[in-house]
Structures are given as structure tokens and as C-alpha cells.
mmCIF file of C-alpha atoms in Angstrom:
data_model
loop_
_atom_site.group_PDB
_atom_site.id
_atom_site.type_symbol
_atom_site.label_atom_id
_atom_site.label_comp_id
_atom_site.label_asym_id
_atom_site.label_seq_id
_atom_site.Cartn_x
_atom_site.Cartn_y
_atom_site.Cartn_z
ATOM 1 C CA MET A 1 -54.629 110.042 5.362
ATOM 2 C CA ASP A 2 -55.448 111.507 8.781
ATOM 3 C CA PHE A 3 -56.445 115.162 8.977
ATOM 4 C CA THR A 4 -57.016 115.118 12.750
ATOM 5 C CA PHE A 5 -54.940 117.545 14.790
ATOM 6 C CA THR A 6 -52.652 115.999 17.396
ATOM 7 C CA GLU A 7 -53.372 116.189 21.121
ATOM 8 C CA GLU A 8 -50.597 118.753 21.517
ATOM 9 C CA GLN A 9 -52.019 120.938 18.754
ATOM 10 C CA GLN A 10 -55.513 120.722 20.236
ATOM 11 C CA ALA A 11 -54.104 121.631 23.643
ATOM 12 C CA ALA A 12 -52.528 124.728 22.103
ATOM 13 C CA VAL A 13 -55.946 125.752 20.748
ATOM 14 C CA GLU A 14 -57.547 125.310 24.162
ATOM 15 C CA ALA A 15 -54.828 127.367 25.823
ATOM 16 C CA ALA A 16 -55.222 130.094 23.213
ATOM 17 C CA ARG A 17 -58.989 130.228 23.655
ATOM 18 C CA ALA A 18 -58.535 130.610 27.402
ATOM 19 C CA VAL A 19 -56.102 133.515 26.964
ATOM 20 C CA PHE A 20 -58.204 135.269 24.319
ATOM 21 C CA ALA A 21 -61.536 134.684 26.092
ATOM 22 C CA ASP A 22 -61.606 138.126 27.707
ATOM 23 C CA VAL A 23 -60.180 140.081 24.763
ATOM 24 C CA ALA A 24 -62.615 142.511 23.131
ATOM 25 C CA PRO A 25 -62.022 143.963 19.645
ATOM 26 C CA ASP A 26 -62.994 147.430 20.886
ATOM 27 C CA ARG A 27 -60.290 147.762 23.552
ATOM 28 C CA VAL A 28 -58.788 150.607 21.538
ATOM 29 C CA PRO A 29 -60.438 153.514 19.657
ATOM 30 C CA SER A 30 -61.977 152.767 16.276
ATOM 31 C CA PRO A 31 -59.579 153.143 13.325
ATOM 32 C CA ALA A 32 -62.430 154.891 11.492
ATOM 33 C CA LEU A 33 -62.474 157.644 14.125
ATOM 34 C CA THR A 34 -58.731 157.916 14.816
ATOM 35 C CA PRO A 35 -56.544 160.038 12.482
ATOM 36 C CA GLY A 36 -53.375 158.114 13.360
ATOM 37 C CA ALA A 37 -52.571 154.862 15.099
ATOM 38 C CA VAL A 38 -55.151 153.586 17.563
ATOM 39 C CA ALA A 39 -52.450 153.029 20.210
ATOM 40 C CA ASP A 40 -48.727 153.556 20.703
ATOM 41 C CA ASP A 41 -48.041 150.022 21.909
ATOM 42 C CA PHE A 42 -49.443 146.550 21.498
ATOM 43 C CA ASP A 43 -51.563 144.855 24.162
ATOM 44 C CA ARG A 44 -48.933 144.233 26.841
ATOM 45 C CA PRO A 45 -51.268 142.519 29.371
ATOM 46 C CA LEU A 46 -52.325 140.071 26.657
ATOM 47 C CA TRP A 47 -48.673 139.535 25.732
ATOM 48 C CA THR A 48 -47.932 138.648 29.350
ATOM 49 C CA GLY A 49 -50.819 136.191 29.330
ATOM 50 C CA LEU A 50 -49.535 134.539 26.162
ATOM 51 C CA ALA A 51 -46.089 134.165 27.701
ATOM 52 C CA ALA A 52 -47.485 132.745 30.942
ATOM 53 C CA SER A 53 -49.498 130.177 28.974
ATOM 54 C CA GLY A 54 -46.435 129.032 27.055
ATOM 55 C CA LEU A 55 -47.841 130.187 23.713
ATOM 56 C CA LEU A 56 -44.869 132.417 22.864
ATOM 57 C CA SER A 57 -42.530 129.430 23.214
ATOM 58 C CA LEU A 58 -44.885 127.015 21.482
ATOM 59 C CA VAL A 59 -42.703 126.473 18.409
ATOM 60 C CA LEU A 60 -39.346 126.605 20.169
ATOM 61 C CA ALA A 61 -37.338 123.486 20.878
ATOM 62 C CA GLU A 62 -37.085 122.159 24.408
ATOM 63 C CA GLU A 63 -33.490 123.342 24.781
ATOM 64 C CA HIS A 64 -34.778 126.890 24.386
ATOM 65 C CA GLY A 65 -37.613 126.406 26.856
ATOM 66 C CA GLY A 66 -40.302 125.620 24.278
ATOM 67 C CA ALA A 67 -42.822 122.905 23.521
ATOM 68 C CA GLY A 68 -41.275 121.931 20.180
ATOM 69 C CA LEU A 69 -44.504 122.178 18.172
ATOM 70 C CA ASP A 70 -44.842 122.995 14.481
ATOM 71 C CA THR A 71 -46.184 125.547 12.020
ATOM 72 C CA ILE A 72 -49.666 124.016 12.142
ATOM 73 C CA ALA A 73 -49.828 124.611 15.901
ATOM 74 C CA LEU A 74 -48.761 128.228 15.420
ATOM 75 C CA CYS A 75 -51.430 128.737 12.745
ATOM 76 C CA LEU A 76 -54.086 127.265 15.037
ATOM 77 C CA VAL A 77 -53.180 129.831 17.697
ATOM 78 C CA LEU A 78 -53.078 132.666 15.155
ATOM 79 C CA ARG A 79 -56.541 131.638 13.973
ATOM 80 C CA GLU A 80 -57.846 132.129 17.514
ATOM 81 C CA ALA A 81 -56.020 135.452 17.857
ATOM 82 C CA ALA A 82 -57.680 136.858 14.731
ATOM 83 C CA ARG A 83 -61.160 136.028 15.987
ATOM 84 C CA VAL A 84 -60.770 138.766 18.616
ATOM 85 C CA LEU A 85 -58.412 141.052 16.634
ATOM 86 C CA ALA A 86 -55.651 140.460 19.175
ATOM 87 C CA ARG A 87 -53.204 143.369 19.031
ATOM 88 C CA VAL A 88 -49.953 141.513 19.635
ATOM 89 C CA PRO A 89 -46.943 140.727 17.401
ATOM 90 C CA LEU A 90 -47.589 137.000 17.738
ATOM 91 C CA LEU A 91 -47.034 136.143 14.067
ATOM 92 C CA GLU A 92 -43.906 138.238 13.514
ATOM 93 C CA HIS A 93 -42.401 137.230 16.866
ATOM 94 C CA CYS A 94 -42.899 133.471 16.495
ATOM 95 C CA ALA A 95 -42.030 133.300 12.795
ATOM 96 C CA THR A 96 -38.778 135.188 13.389
ATOM 97 C CA ALA A 97 -37.936 132.918 16.316
ATOM 98 C CA MET A 98 -38.547 129.868 14.100
ATOM 99 C CA ALA A 99 -36.187 131.260 11.458
ATOM 100 C CA VAL A 100 -33.487 131.805 14.080
ATOM 101 C CA GLN A 101 -33.980 128.299 15.409
ATOM 102 C CA SER A 102 -33.788 126.693 11.949
ATOM 103 C CA HIS A 103 -31.025 128.747 10.356
ATOM 104 C CA GLY A 104 -29.275 130.866 12.985
ATOM 105 C CA SER A 105 -26.016 130.074 14.722
ATOM 106 C CA PRO A 106 -26.075 128.509 18.199
ATOM 107 C CA ALA A 107 -24.814 131.811 19.594
ATOM 108 C CA LEU A 108 -27.653 133.800 18.014
ATOM 109 C CA ALA A 109 -30.218 131.242 19.130
ATOM 110 C CA ALA A 110 -28.898 131.342 22.691
ATOM 111 C CA ALA A 111 -28.993 135.140 22.696
ATOM 112 C CA LEU A 112 -32.543 135.570 21.363
ATOM 113 C CA LEU A 113 -34.695 132.492 21.855
ATOM 114 C CA PRO A 114 -34.890 132.085 25.651
ATOM 115 C CA GLY A 115 -36.053 135.696 26.077
ATOM 116 C CA ALA A 116 -38.395 135.363 23.090
ATOM 117 C CA GLY A 117 -40.049 132.344 24.669
ATOM 118 C CA LEU A 118 -40.571 134.214 27.933
ATOM 119 C CA GLY A 119 -41.880 137.317 26.180
ATOM 120 C CA THR A 120 -39.224 139.541 27.753
ATOM 121 C CA LEU A 121 -37.664 140.052 24.324
ATOM 122 C CA VAL A 122 -39.874 140.986 21.360
ATOM 123 C CA LEU A 123 -38.938 140.105 17.778
ATOM 124 C CA THR A 124 -40.317 141.421 14.512
ATOM 125 C CA ALA A 125 -39.393 141.342 10.830
ATOM 126 C CA ALA A 126 -39.267 143.743 7.882
ATOM 127 C CA PRO A 127 -40.899 141.735 5.060
ATOM 128 C CA HIS A 128 -42.283 144.426 2.744
ATOM 129 C CA GLY A 129 -39.246 146.071 1.184
ATOM 130 C CA ARG A 130 -39.379 149.715 0.175
ATOM 131 C CA THR A 131 -42.568 149.672 -1.897
ATOM 132 C CA GLY A 132 -44.374 146.492 -0.880
ATOM 133 C CA HIS A 133 -44.132 145.199 -4.461
ATOM 134 C CA ASP A 134 -40.469 144.354 -5.003
ATOM 135 C CA PRO A 135 -38.665 141.596 -3.059
ATOM 136 C CA ALA A 136 -37.868 142.857 0.432
ATOM 137 C CA GLU A 137 -34.219 141.798 0.338
ATOM 138 C CA LEU A 138 -33.545 144.143 -2.602
ATOM 139 C CA ALA A 139 -34.424 147.211 -0.516
ATOM 140 C CA VAL A 140 -31.310 146.949 1.687
ATOM 141 C CA THR A 141 -27.694 146.345 0.716
ATOM 142 C CA ALA A 142 -25.293 144.529 3.016
ATOM 143 C CA HIS A 143 -21.732 145.593 2.320
ATOM 144 C CA ARG A 144 -18.819 143.683 3.754
ATOM 145 C CA THR A 145 -16.530 146.025 5.625
ATOM 146 C CA SER A 146 -13.083 145.703 7.150
ATOM 147 C CA THR A 147 -12.985 143.110 9.887
ATOM 148 C CA SER A 148 -12.198 143.879 13.484
ATOM 149 C CA THR A 149 -9.653 142.211 15.754
ATOM 150 C CA SER A 150 -9.789 141.624 19.473
ATOM 151 C CA THR A 151 -7.041 141.128 22.043
ATOM 152 C CA SER A 152 -7.465 138.813 24.993
ATOM 153 C CA THR A 153 -6.252 139.480 28.528
ATOM 154 C CA ASP A 154 -3.054 137.527 27.856
ATOM 155 C CA GLY A 155 -2.207 139.708 24.889
ATOM 156 C CA ALA A 156 -3.129 137.224 22.149
ATOM 157 C CA VAL A 157 -4.796 138.667 19.099
ATOM 158 C CA GLY A 158 -8.150 137.053 18.333
ATOM 159 C CA THR A 159 -9.506 136.101 14.944
ATOM 160 C CA ASN A 160 -11.190 138.688 12.782
ATOM 161 C CA SER A 161 -14.983 138.778 12.595
ATOM 162 C CA THR A 162 -17.079 139.715 9.604
ATOM 163 C CA VAL A 163 -19.108 142.909 9.826
ATOM 164 C CA ARG A 164 -21.861 143.888 7.382
ATOM 165 C CA VAL A 165 -22.923 147.486 6.875
ATOM 166 C CA LEU A 166 -26.612 147.928 5.982
ATOM 167 C CA ASP A 167 -27.966 150.756 3.860
ATOM 168 C CA GLY A 168 -31.526 151.109 2.578
ATOM 169 C CA ILE A 169 -35.175 151.482 3.533
ATOM 170 C CA GLN A 170 -37.791 148.972 4.662
ATOM 171 C CA THR A 171 -41.368 150.195 4.892
ATOM 172 C CA ALA A 172 -44.444 149.181 6.911
ATOM 173 C CA VAL A 173 -42.536 147.191 9.530
ATOM 174 C CA PRO A 174 -45.054 145.937 12.103
ATOM 175 C CA TRP A 175 -44.500 146.711 15.797
ATOM 176 C CA ALA A 176 -40.995 148.065 15.090
ATOM 177 C CA GLN A 177 -41.237 150.837 17.709
ATOM 178 C CA ASN A 178 -42.002 148.283 20.417
ATOM 179 C CA ALA A 179 -39.750 145.389 19.377
ATOM 180 C CA ASP A 180 -36.280 144.728 20.742
ATOM 181 C CA TRP A 181 -34.849 143.118 17.591
ATOM 182 C CA ILE A 182 -35.807 143.456 13.928
ATOM 183 C CA ALA A 183 -34.991 140.820 11.309
ATOM 184 C CA VAL A 184 -33.994 142.783 8.193
ATOM 185 C CA PRO A 185 -33.582 140.966 4.855
ATOM 186 C CA ALA A 186 -30.782 142.360 2.701
ATOM 187 C CA HIS A 187 -28.779 141.457 -0.395
ATOM 188 C CA THR A 188 -25.048 141.130 -0.754
ATOM 189 C CA GLY A 189 -22.876 142.268 -3.599
ATOM 190 C CA ASP A 190 -22.965 138.819 -5.191
ATOM 191 C CA GLY A 191 -26.769 138.689 -5.187
ATOM 192 C CA ARG A 192 -27.300 136.476 -2.148
ATOM 193 C CA ALA A 193 -30.003 137.212 0.431
ATOM 194 C CA LEU A 194 -29.260 137.241 4.142
ATOM 195 C CA LEU A 195 -31.018 138.090 7.379
ATOM 196 C CA ALA A 196 -29.539 140.715 9.682
ATOM 197 C CA PHE A 197 -30.799 141.001 13.245
ATOM 198 C CA VAL A 198 -30.719 144.643 14.224
ATOM 199 C CA PRO A 199 -31.535 146.001 17.693
ATOM 200 C CA ARG A 200 -34.130 148.772 17.633
ATOM 201 C CA THR A 201 -31.636 151.157 19.237
ATOM 202 C CA ALA A 202 -28.819 150.480 16.743
ATOM 203 C CA GLU A 203 -26.767 153.452 15.624
ATOM 204 C CA GLY A 204 -27.765 154.548 12.126
ATOM 205 C CA LEU A 205 -31.286 153.089 12.368
ATOM 206 C CA THR A 206 -34.141 155.597 12.139
ATOM 207 C CA LEU A 207 -37.837 154.773 12.618
ATOM 208 C CA THR A 208 -40.530 156.932 11.031
ATOM 209 C CA ASP A 209 -44.138 156.411 12.087
ATOM 210 C CA GLN A 210 -46.610 154.923 9.620
ATOM 211 C CA CYS A 211 -50.134 153.596 10.097
ATOM 212 C CA SER A 212 -51.870 150.494 8.751
ATOM 213 C CA THR A 213 -55.373 150.251 7.309
ATOM 214 C CA SER A 214 -56.402 148.610 10.571
ATOM 215 C CA GLY A 215 -55.071 151.555 12.572
ATOM 216 C CA GLU A 216 -51.975 149.848 13.917
ATOM 217 C CA ARG A 217 -48.655 151.595 14.262
ATOM 218 C CA LEU A 218 -46.045 150.681 11.651
ATOM 219 C CA ALA A 219 -42.595 152.079 10.944
ATOM 220 C CA GLU A 220 -40.438 152.925 7.985
ATOM 221 C CA LEU A 221 -36.890 151.816 8.718
ATOM 222 C CA THR A 222 -34.047 153.886 7.321
ATOM 223 C CA LEU A 223 -30.697 152.139 7.646
ATOM 224 C CA ASP A 224 -27.725 154.421 7.159
ATOM 225 C CA GLY A 225 -24.464 152.613 7.768
ATOM 226 C CA VAL A 226 -25.882 150.237 10.385
ATOM 227 C CA ARG A 227 -23.077 147.883 11.413
ATOM 228 C CA VAL A 228 -24.106 144.283 12.065
ATOM 229 C CA PRO A 229 -21.519 141.873 13.504
ATOM 230 C CA ALA A 230 -21.216 138.297 12.304
ATOM 231 C CA ASP A 231 -22.988 136.944 15.383
ATOM 232 C CA HIS A 232 -26.152 138.806 14.335
ATOM 233 C CA LEU A 233 -26.148 137.633 10.716
ATOM 234 C CA VAL A 234 -27.855 134.608 9.183
ATOM 235 C CA GLU A 235 -26.232 134.087 5.803
ATOM 236 C CA ASP A 236 -27.956 130.802 5.009
ATOM 237 C CA PRO A 237 -29.671 131.594 1.667
ATOM 238 C CA GLY A 238 -32.784 129.687 2.759
ATOM 239 C CA ALA A 239 -33.335 131.655 5.956
ATOM 240 C CA TRP A 240 -35.123 134.654 4.463
ATOM 241 C CA GLU A 241 -37.229 132.513 2.134
ATOM 242 C CA ARG A 242 -38.402 130.362 5.044
ATOM 243 C CA LEU A 243 -39.216 133.425 7.169
ATOM 244 C CA ARG A 244 -41.146 134.980 4.291
ATOM 245 C CA GLN A 245 -43.165 131.802 3.786
ATOM 246 C CA LEU A 246 -43.864 131.504 7.520
ATOM 247 C CA LEU A 247 -45.123 135.091 7.632
ATOM 248 C CA THR A 248 -47.300 134.558 4.565
ATOM 249 C CA THR A 249 -48.794 131.322 5.884
ATOM 250 C CA GLY A 250 -49.423 132.917 9.266
ATOM 251 C CA THR A 251 -51.205 135.785 7.534
ATOM 252 C CA CYS A 252 -53.483 133.199 5.903
ATOM 253 C CA ALA A 253 -54.266 131.795 9.357
ATOM 254 C CA LEU A 254 -55.181 135.275 10.591
ATOM 255 C CA ALA A 255 -57.433 135.794 7.580
ATOM 256 C CA LEU A 256 -59.178 132.471 8.232
ATOM 257 C CA GLY A 257 -59.855 133.213 11.899
ATOM 258 C CA LEU A 258 -61.107 136.693 11.102
ATOM 259 C CA GLY A 259 -63.354 135.445 8.297
ATOM 260 C CA GLU A 260 -64.849 132.695 10.431
ATOM 261 C CA ASN A 261 -65.778 135.141 13.174
ATOM 262 C CA VAL A 262 -67.255 137.603 10.677
ATOM 263 C CA LEU A 263 -69.446 134.878 9.171
ATOM 264 C CA ALA A 264 -70.574 133.873 12.671
ATOM 265 C CA MET A 265 -71.463 137.518 13.418
ATOM 266 C CA THR A 266 -73.440 137.658 10.177
ATOM 267 C CA SER A 267 -75.266 134.432 10.994
ATOM 268 C CA ARG A 268 -76.327 135.758 14.400
ATOM 269 C CA TYR A 269 -77.443 139.097 12.980
ATOM 270 C CA THR A 270 -79.459 137.700 10.083
ATOM 271 C CA GLY A 271 -81.028 135.126 12.399
ATOM 272 C CA GLU A 272 -82.304 137.895 14.714
ATOM 273 C CA ARG A 273 -83.088 140.652 12.181
ATOM 274 C CA GLU A 274 -86.662 140.336 10.940
ATOM 275 C CA GLN A 275 -88.253 141.669 7.790
ATOM 276 C CA PHE A 276 -91.845 141.026 6.694
ATOM 277 C CA GLY A 277 -92.266 139.056 9.891
ATOM 278 C CA HIS A 278 -89.468 136.558 9.230
ATOM 279 C CA PRO A 279 -85.735 136.422 10.052
ATOM 280 C CA VAL A 280 -83.787 137.596 7.019
ATOM 281 C CA ALA A 281 -81.639 134.437 7.289
ATOM 282 C CA THR A 282 -84.634 132.484 5.970
ATOM 283 C CA PHE A 283 -84.637 134.430 2.690
ATOM 284 C CA GLN A 284 -83.088 132.470 -0.156
ATOM 285 C CA ALA A 285 -80.894 135.335 -1.395
ATOM 286 C CA VAL A 286 -79.377 135.762 2.061
ATOM 287 C CA ALA A 287 -78.856 132.035 2.604
ATOM 288 C CA VAL A 288 -77.158 131.577 -0.770
ATOM 289 C CA GLN A 289 -74.709 134.421 -0.141
ATOM 290 C CA ALA A 290 -73.854 133.077 3.317
ATOM 291 C CA ALA A 291 -73.371 129.576 1.867
ATOM 292 C CA ASP A 292 -70.976 130.915 -0.768
ATOM 293 C CA ARG A 293 -68.887 132.561 1.934
ATOM 294 C CA TYR A 294 -68.859 129.340 3.949
ATOM 295 C CA ILE A 295 -67.378 127.595 0.902
ATOM 296 C CA ASP A 296 -64.732 130.335 0.675
ATOM 297 C CA LEU A 297 -63.757 129.709 4.288
ATOM 298 C CA ARG A 298 -63.465 125.966 3.812
ATOM 299 C CA ALA A 299 -61.217 126.523 0.786
ATOM 300 C CA MET A 300 -59.128 128.962 2.825
ATOM 301 C CA GLU A 301 -58.851 126.373 5.574
ATOM 302 C CA VAL A 302 -57.766 123.402 3.486
ATOM 303 C CA THR A 303 -55.169 125.394 1.543
ATOM 304 C CA LEU A 304 -53.833 126.866 4.797
ATOM 305 C CA TRP A 305 -53.245 123.458 6.382
ATOM 306 C CA GLN A 306 -51.664 122.192 3.187
ATOM 307 C CA ALA A 307 -49.221 125.114 3.169
ATOM 308 C CA ALA A 308 -48.422 124.804 6.883
ATOM 309 C CA TRP A 309 -47.855 121.056 6.562
ATOM 310 C CA ARG A 310 -45.606 121.513 3.527
ATOM 311 C CA LEU A 311 -43.438 124.035 5.375
ATOM 312 C CA ASP A 312 -42.759 121.523 8.127
ATOM 313 C CA ALA A 313 -42.487 118.596 5.711
ATOM 314 C CA ALA A 314 -39.983 120.487 3.549
ATOM 315 C CA THR A 315 -37.850 121.102 6.637
ATOM 316 C CA GLY A 316 -37.898 117.373 7.283
ATOM 317 C CA GLY A 317 -36.829 116.608 3.737
ATOM 318 C CA ALA A 318 -40.211 115.624 2.259
ATOM 319 C CA GLY A 319 -40.747 116.872 -1.261
ATOM 320 C CA GLY A 320 -43.625 117.435 -3.633
ATOM 321 C CA PRO A 321 -44.385 118.222 -7.269
ATOM 322 C CA LEU A 322 -43.750 121.898 -6.505
ATOM 323 C CA PRO A 323 -41.625 123.616 -3.862
ATOM 324 C CA SER A 324 -43.443 124.615 -0.680
ATOM 325 C CA ALA A 325 -43.648 128.150 -2.087
ATOM 326 C CA GLY A 326 -46.342 126.856 -4.448
ATOM 327 C CA ASP A 327 -48.564 125.694 -1.586
ATOM 328 C CA VAL A 328 -48.013 128.971 0.227
ATOM 329 C CA ALA A 329 -48.981 130.908 -2.903
ATOM 330 C CA VAL A 330 -52.217 128.911 -3.291
ATOM 331 C CA ALA A 331 -53.103 129.510 0.365
ATOM 332 C CA LYS A 332 -52.483 133.240 0.042
ATOM 333 C CA ILE A 333 -54.555 133.480 -3.149
ATOM 334 C CA TRP A 334 -57.543 131.920 -1.395
ATOM 335 C CA ALA A 335 -56.973 133.928 1.796
ATOM 336 C CA SER A 336 -56.772 137.261 -0.028
ATOM 337 C CA GLU A 337 -59.803 136.696 -2.215
ATOM 338 C CA GLY A 338 -61.803 134.806 0.391
ATOM 339 C CA VAL A 339 -61.474 137.213 3.297
ATOM 340 C CA ARG A 340 -62.392 140.119 1.040
ATOM 341 C CA ARG A 341 -65.554 138.383 -0.156
ATOM 342 C CA VAL A 342 -66.508 137.386 3.400
ATOM 343 C CA VAL A 343 -66.347 140.900 4.823
ATOM 344 C CA GLN A 344 -68.031 142.450 1.786
ATOM 345 C CA THR A 345 -70.937 140.022 2.051
ATOM 346 C CA ALA A 346 -71.116 140.625 5.794
ATOM 347 C CA GLN A 347 -71.358 144.378 5.253
ATOM 348 C CA HIS A 348 -74.061 143.855 2.636
ATOM 349 C CA LEU A 349 -76.167 141.547 4.818
ATOM 350 C CA HIS A 350 -75.801 143.799 7.862
ATOM 351 C CA GLY A 351 -77.031 146.801 5.895
ATOM 352 C CA GLY A 352 -76.337 150.172 7.494
ATOM 353 C CA PHE A 353 -75.687 148.501 10.838
ATOM 354 C CA GLY A 354 -72.391 147.172 9.489
ATOM 355 C CA ALA A 355 -71.005 150.710 9.206
ATOM 356 C CA ASP A 356 -71.981 151.643 12.785
ATOM 357 C CA THR A 357 -68.752 152.456 14.633
ATOM 358 C CA GLY A 358 -70.339 151.177 17.833
ATOM 359 C CA TYR A 359 -70.573 147.712 16.271
ATOM 360 C CA PRO A 360 -67.322 145.742 15.695
ATOM 361 C CA LEU A 361 -67.876 144.694 12.064
ATOM 362 C CA HIS A 362 -66.154 147.773 10.626
ATOM 363 C CA ARG A 363 -63.031 146.897 12.637
ATOM 364 C CA TYR A 364 -62.963 143.421 11.104
ATOM 365 C CA HIS A 365 -63.410 144.970 7.660
ATOM 366 C CA ALA A 366 -60.367 147.214 8.184
ATOM 367 C CA TRP A 367 -58.253 144.292 9.414
ATOM 368 C CA ALA A 368 -59.424 142.140 6.505
ATOM 369 C CA LYS A 369 -58.297 144.724 3.977
ATOM 370 C CA GLN A 370 -54.904 144.881 5.678
ATOM 371 C CA LEU A 371 -54.549 141.084 5.603
ATOM 372 C CA GLU A 372 -55.726 140.867 1.992
ATOM 373 C CA LEU A 373 -52.849 143.028 0.782
ATOM 374 C CA GLN A 374 -50.245 142.077 3.383
ATOM 375 C CA LEU A 375 -47.247 140.272 1.851
ATOM 376 C CA GLY A 376 -48.807 140.476 -1.597
ATOM 377 C CA PRO A 377 -52.372 140.479 -2.944
ATOM 378 C CA ALA A 378 -53.839 137.493 -4.773
ATOM 379 C CA ALA A 379 -52.603 138.697 -8.178
ATOM 380 C CA ALA A 380 -48.980 138.764 -7.016
ATOM 381 C CA HIS A 381 -49.183 135.196 -5.740
ATOM 382 C CA GLU A 382 -50.945 134.034 -8.897
ATOM 383 C CA GLU A 383 -47.975 135.343 -10.862
ATOM 384 C CA ALA A 384 -45.538 133.622 -8.498
ATOM 385 C CA LEU A 385 -47.478 130.371 -8.813
ATOM 386 C CA GLY A 386 -47.375 130.658 -12.604
ATOM 387 C CA ASP A 387 -43.600 131.079 -12.496
ATOM 388 C CA LEU A 388 -43.274 127.985 -10.299
ATOM 389 C CA LEU A 389 -45.445 125.924 -12.640
ATOM 390 C CA ALA A 390 -43.356 127.040 -15.607
ATOM 391 C CA ALA A 391 -40.136 126.131 -13.827
ATOM 392 C CA HIS A 392 -41.441 122.762 -12.512
ATOM 393 C CA PRO A 393 -43.608 121.127 -15.222
ATOM 394 C CA LEU A 394 -45.941 118.546 -13.735
ATOM 395 C CA GLY A 395 -45.578 115.151 -15.366
#
């Protein structure tokens, strides 16, 4: 078994490091000192750099102008983005594009993916539902309405096209105010889940400002009779589940990159901070705590790559003792618990300096709390894993 990343995946990491090299976590005001969102828009210059480096089209097929890489490559780039708290919709944008590519119609793919790869069209998704606890697709209903007819220039009447009408609320949608298209999960009258791609300016769609723990601008989406034509619908029942798993796995990659940088910050600080004439890193109590957090990070890493590999393997038809959702749940359990322990230990070992708003650690702490709870805390994924184990007994 070979755990080495491919040359293409390693090249993606090098490109990402080059783009993120000049990004500083304190480009925007501190979330601890800002009553609302720290900025109205994401980092557009960085977004342009990502597009120019081909990182926005990394996971797109060649026919859409991409490099044709996989979920592991995306997670490697997300890991680098989290090290510097990059304020771009990289995860939501790329995961949504992957869902379109895997499950969308050729017409939808042609309409969205070329612009997504170039960064001229920004995609996001609404994965949290109305409360953040119930399945997101249950928050919006997709009613089938009367179909429309079209007449060609020669007078012939065209075939009818299905139109869905969306009603409901999706909360905490990331980057919604700045995206061009939003992937909205919804449920039909017969209980099926679908994905509706809604332009931000659609009639009947209202955005209400919200704010994340990390100080980023979110939106509550209210859909009141939003009409979505057939060309903008993905009714494949696996589309929303795949997008949800991609978003969850990508969140684990962000948590890993953030945690690794926080532990590195802690190592530098404790190596320089002296007490009783010795660096505090030489004290056994400090070393043991840092070692425990290193173990957390390695567990986060191995479960992340397992989940990312299973997502791609499942697409290729490879199976396992549990569905890929089981691997994703394990990765999210470790990511949620691990990143929380890493930042808490970092704050403890930094002492009062960790709460200094002129020092970046408090920003990482705020982001870590957001990532810990995003798309379900550890307890929610433990319950989901238990359900999977009950439904798929291991021989």
C-alpha cells in the first residue's frame, strides 16, 4: 500500500503554497473587535491569484478547462489555505463544481463549470438547513408546477419543461452575498432530495445578513416561490449526498491545516519563552501536552485521507465494509475534537499572550470553533456512524 501523494497532487501543494505565501491572517479587522462581519466581501485579489494558478479548476475535467485531479488534491490545497486563514470560498466553490460535474446535466455543466474554473463565476452551497441540526434538504420544499411551452420561429410548439418552485429557509450560507449561484438542497413531495441551482438575483430569493464565529459574513436564504427551470435542477438522488460529504471532508482538511499551524506557532512560542532561565518547551508538562496534540493531528490527517480516498473510490465503483459516509463521519469526529483540543492547548501554553488581539492566535481559535461545529459537531457524526454500523453489520 502506497501512501505517497502523486506528482500532480504535490504540484498542486506547491502552487498553493506560492499563492498563499503572502497572505496574512490579519488582513481584516479582528473578529474579537468587530461587532459584525470583518468584511463585506471575500479576498478578491487572492481569488484572482487562485484562478491564475489553475487552483480553481483543479478538480474539473479537461473538457471544462481543468486539471482533472481528485478530492485528495483539493484537500491538500484546502489544508494550505487554512494555515493562513484564507478568506475565499474555495471549499464551497470547488465542492459544488464537483457535484455539477458528477451529477449535473451536460447543459448545466457547460453553463457553470468553465466560468467556475476561471473564477469569473462564484459558486456556493446551502448545507446547514434551517437550524443546523436537521438535514438541510428538509428545510426547503420543491413543488412541481405547471410546465411551460415554447414556440420556435417556424411556429412549432416545443416540448414542455419541468419547473420546480422552492419554498423554505436555509441558514448560515457561506459567501452567499458574493456568489453568483447557490446550490440549494430541497425535498420533493415523494421524499426525494434534489439540488437546485439558484442565481443570487433570482426573484423570490431574499438574503439576510448573518455572521460566523470567525467573523465572516453569512446569509439566511428565504425562498418564497423561487422558480427553478429543469436545466438548473439536479434530481439525481446521490447528488446532494455527495456534495454534503465533499463539504464535510473539505472542512476536515481546513481543520487539519489550521491545527498544524497553531501547533507550529505554539512550538515557536514555547521554544522562545523562558521561565526560571529555561525555555518552557523543555518543561515536561509542556512537552507532554504538545505531544498529545501532535497525536491528535496525525489522527486527523490519516482519517482525512481515508475519507477523501473513499469518496473518489466510491465514485469509481470501489466499495468497503461501510459506505463512504462512514469514513467521512470518522474524519469529522477526529477533526471536531482534535482541532478544539489543539487550540485550547495552544491558548493554555501561550498564557495571556494567546488572548492578545495583536497576536494571531485568537483568530485561529475563532476559526477553529467555527470548523468544529460546521456541518455537525462530533456528537452528531458519532450518532450517524452508529446508525451506519447498525445498518451494515461487520462480519
